[in-house]
Amino acid sequence: MTADAAKAPPTKSPKTRAVTAAVRRAQRRKAEEELDLVRWTPEEVVDKQLLPYKSVRNLKEKCYRREVHHHRDGGRITFTPEDIRLENERGGVVPIAA
């Protein structure tokens, strides 16, 4: 065996690459679908800094006054990815065109 042959990485066939790409796409789709089922508590939202609130109490008070998009699952405040997206969109500032 020559030194060049030992250094060359093994190549994958086009069929193997296509199957690998299909598997990655399926995994990505599944992860996106599962993300829609995630619910965060106000504590998690503040810890992960998903919304611009520094305290859990402040975030909960905004929810009680219905000033923030959220869900009331069984009387508990939770946030879905869609709630976070809506809140971030609502709080966005549009630049003035020059």
Tab-separated table of C-alpha atoms in Angstrom:
chain	number	residue	atom	x	y	z
A	1	MET	CA	0.000	0.000	0.000
A	2	THR	CA	1.396	3.406	-0.923
A	3	ALA	CA	1.517	6.394	1.398
A	4	ASP	CA	-0.965	8.312	-0.806
A	5	ALA	CA	-3.550	5.534	-0.650
A	6	ALA	CA	-3.327	5.415	3.148
A	7	LYS	CA	-3.948	9.181	3.436
A	8	ALA	CA	-6.925	9.414	1.080
A	9	PRO	CA	-10.289	9.481	2.887
A	10	PRO	CA	-12.825	6.857	1.857
A	11	THR	CA	-15.374	8.176	-0.631
A	12	LYS	CA	-19.087	7.531	-0.478
A	13	SER	CA	-21.104	6.471	-3.438
A	14	PRO	CA	-23.759	8.871	-4.794
A	15	LYS	CA	-26.474	6.497	-3.598
A	16	THR	CA	-25.103	6.519	-0.037
A	17	ARG	CA	-24.909	10.340	-0.081
A	18	ALA	CA	-28.528	10.596	-1.270
A	19	VAL	CA	-29.734	8.250	1.465
A	20	THR	CA	-27.756	10.179	4.096
A	21	ALA	CA	-29.234	13.485	2.900
A	22	ALA	CA	-32.760	12.023	2.987
A	23	VAL	CA	-32.223	10.773	6.538
A	24	ARG	CA	-30.986	14.226	7.620
A	25	ARG	CA	-34.029	15.903	6.047
A	26	ALA	CA	-36.367	13.466	7.833
A	27	GLN	CA	-34.617	14.093	11.157
A	28	ARG	CA	-34.831	17.866	10.674
A	29	ARG	CA	-38.559	17.644	9.841
A	30	LYS	CA	-39.202	15.513	12.918
A	31	ALA	CA	-37.293	17.947	15.153
A	32	GLU	CA	-39.300	20.894	13.775
A	33	GLU	CA	-42.580	19.057	14.385
A	34	GLU	CA	-41.572	18.213	17.947
A	35	LEU	CA	-40.526	21.810	18.578
A	36	ASP	CA	-44.119	22.897	17.961
A	37	LEU	CA	-45.187	20.697	20.884
A	38	VAL	CA	-42.760	22.291	23.345
A	39	ARG	CA	-44.205	24.430	26.142
A	40	TRP	CA	-41.991	26.685	28.242
A	41	THR	CA	-42.824	27.995	31.717
A	42	PRO	CA	-42.242	31.682	32.548
A	43	GLU	CA	-39.148	30.639	34.503
A	44	GLU	CA	-37.672	28.885	31.454
A	45	VAL	CA	-38.491	31.837	29.199
A	46	VAL	CA	-36.609	34.225	31.490
A	47	ASP	CA	-33.678	31.805	32.003
A	48	LYS	CA	-33.281	31.200	28.249
A	49	GLN	CA	-33.869	34.905	27.506
A	50	LEU	CA	-36.506	34.099	24.877
A	51	LEU	CA	-38.336	37.345	25.652
A	52	PRO	CA	-36.916	40.685	26.859
A	53	TYR	CA	-38.077	40.314	30.474
A	54	LYS	CA	-35.602	40.170	33.349
A	55	SER	CA	-37.887	38.811	36.073
A	56	VAL	CA	-40.426	36.028	36.179
A	57	ARG	CA	-42.789	38.156	38.253
A	58	ASN	CA	-42.855	40.918	35.646
A	59	LEU	CA	-43.545	38.421	32.856
A	60	LYS	CA	-46.359	36.785	34.837
A	61	GLU	CA	-47.961	40.150	35.597
A	62	LYS	CA	-47.921	40.986	31.875
A	63	CYS	CA	-49.629	37.647	31.229
A	64	TYR	CA	-52.258	38.285	33.917
A	65	ARG	CA	-53.048	41.628	32.227
A	66	ARG	CA	-53.131	39.842	28.838
A	67	GLU	CA	-50.386	42.050	27.428
A	68	VAL	CA	-48.214	39.109	26.292
A	69	HIS	CA	-49.101	36.169	24.030
A	70	HIS	CA	-49.276	33.009	26.146
A	71	HIS	CA	-51.407	29.937	26.945
A	72	ARG	CA	-53.229	29.087	30.151
A	73	ASP	CA	-52.911	25.330	30.290
A	74	GLY	CA	-54.938	24.167	33.256
A	75	GLY	CA	-54.487	27.548	34.916
A	76	ARG	CA	-50.703	27.540	34.389
A	77	ILE	CA	-48.984	30.050	32.146
A	78	THR	CA	-47.015	28.452	29.316
A	79	PHE	CA	-45.413	29.665	26.104
A	80	THR	CA	-45.206	27.904	22.735
A	81	PRO	CA	-42.684	28.745	20.010
A	82	GLU	CA	-45.516	30.550	18.183
A	83	ASP	CA	-46.168	32.731	21.263
A	84	ILE	CA	-42.484	33.656	21.399
A	85	ARG	CA	-42.465	34.464	17.656
A	86	LEU	CA	-45.572	36.650	17.976
A	87	GLU	CA	-44.143	38.548	20.932
A	88	ASN	CA	-40.820	39.146	19.218
A	89	GLU	CA	-42.598	40.301	16.064
A	90	ARG	CA	-44.840	42.643	18.058
A	91	GLY	CA	-41.857	44.185	19.811
A	92	GLY	CA	-39.827	44.689	16.641
A	93	VAL	CA	-38.895	48.152	15.411
A	94	VAL	CA	-39.055	48.897	11.698
A	95	PRO	CA	-36.216	51.115	10.478
A	96	ILE	CA	-37.048	54.376	8.752
A	97	ALA	CA	-36.160	54.252	5.070
A	98	ALA	CA	-33.756	57.015	4.112
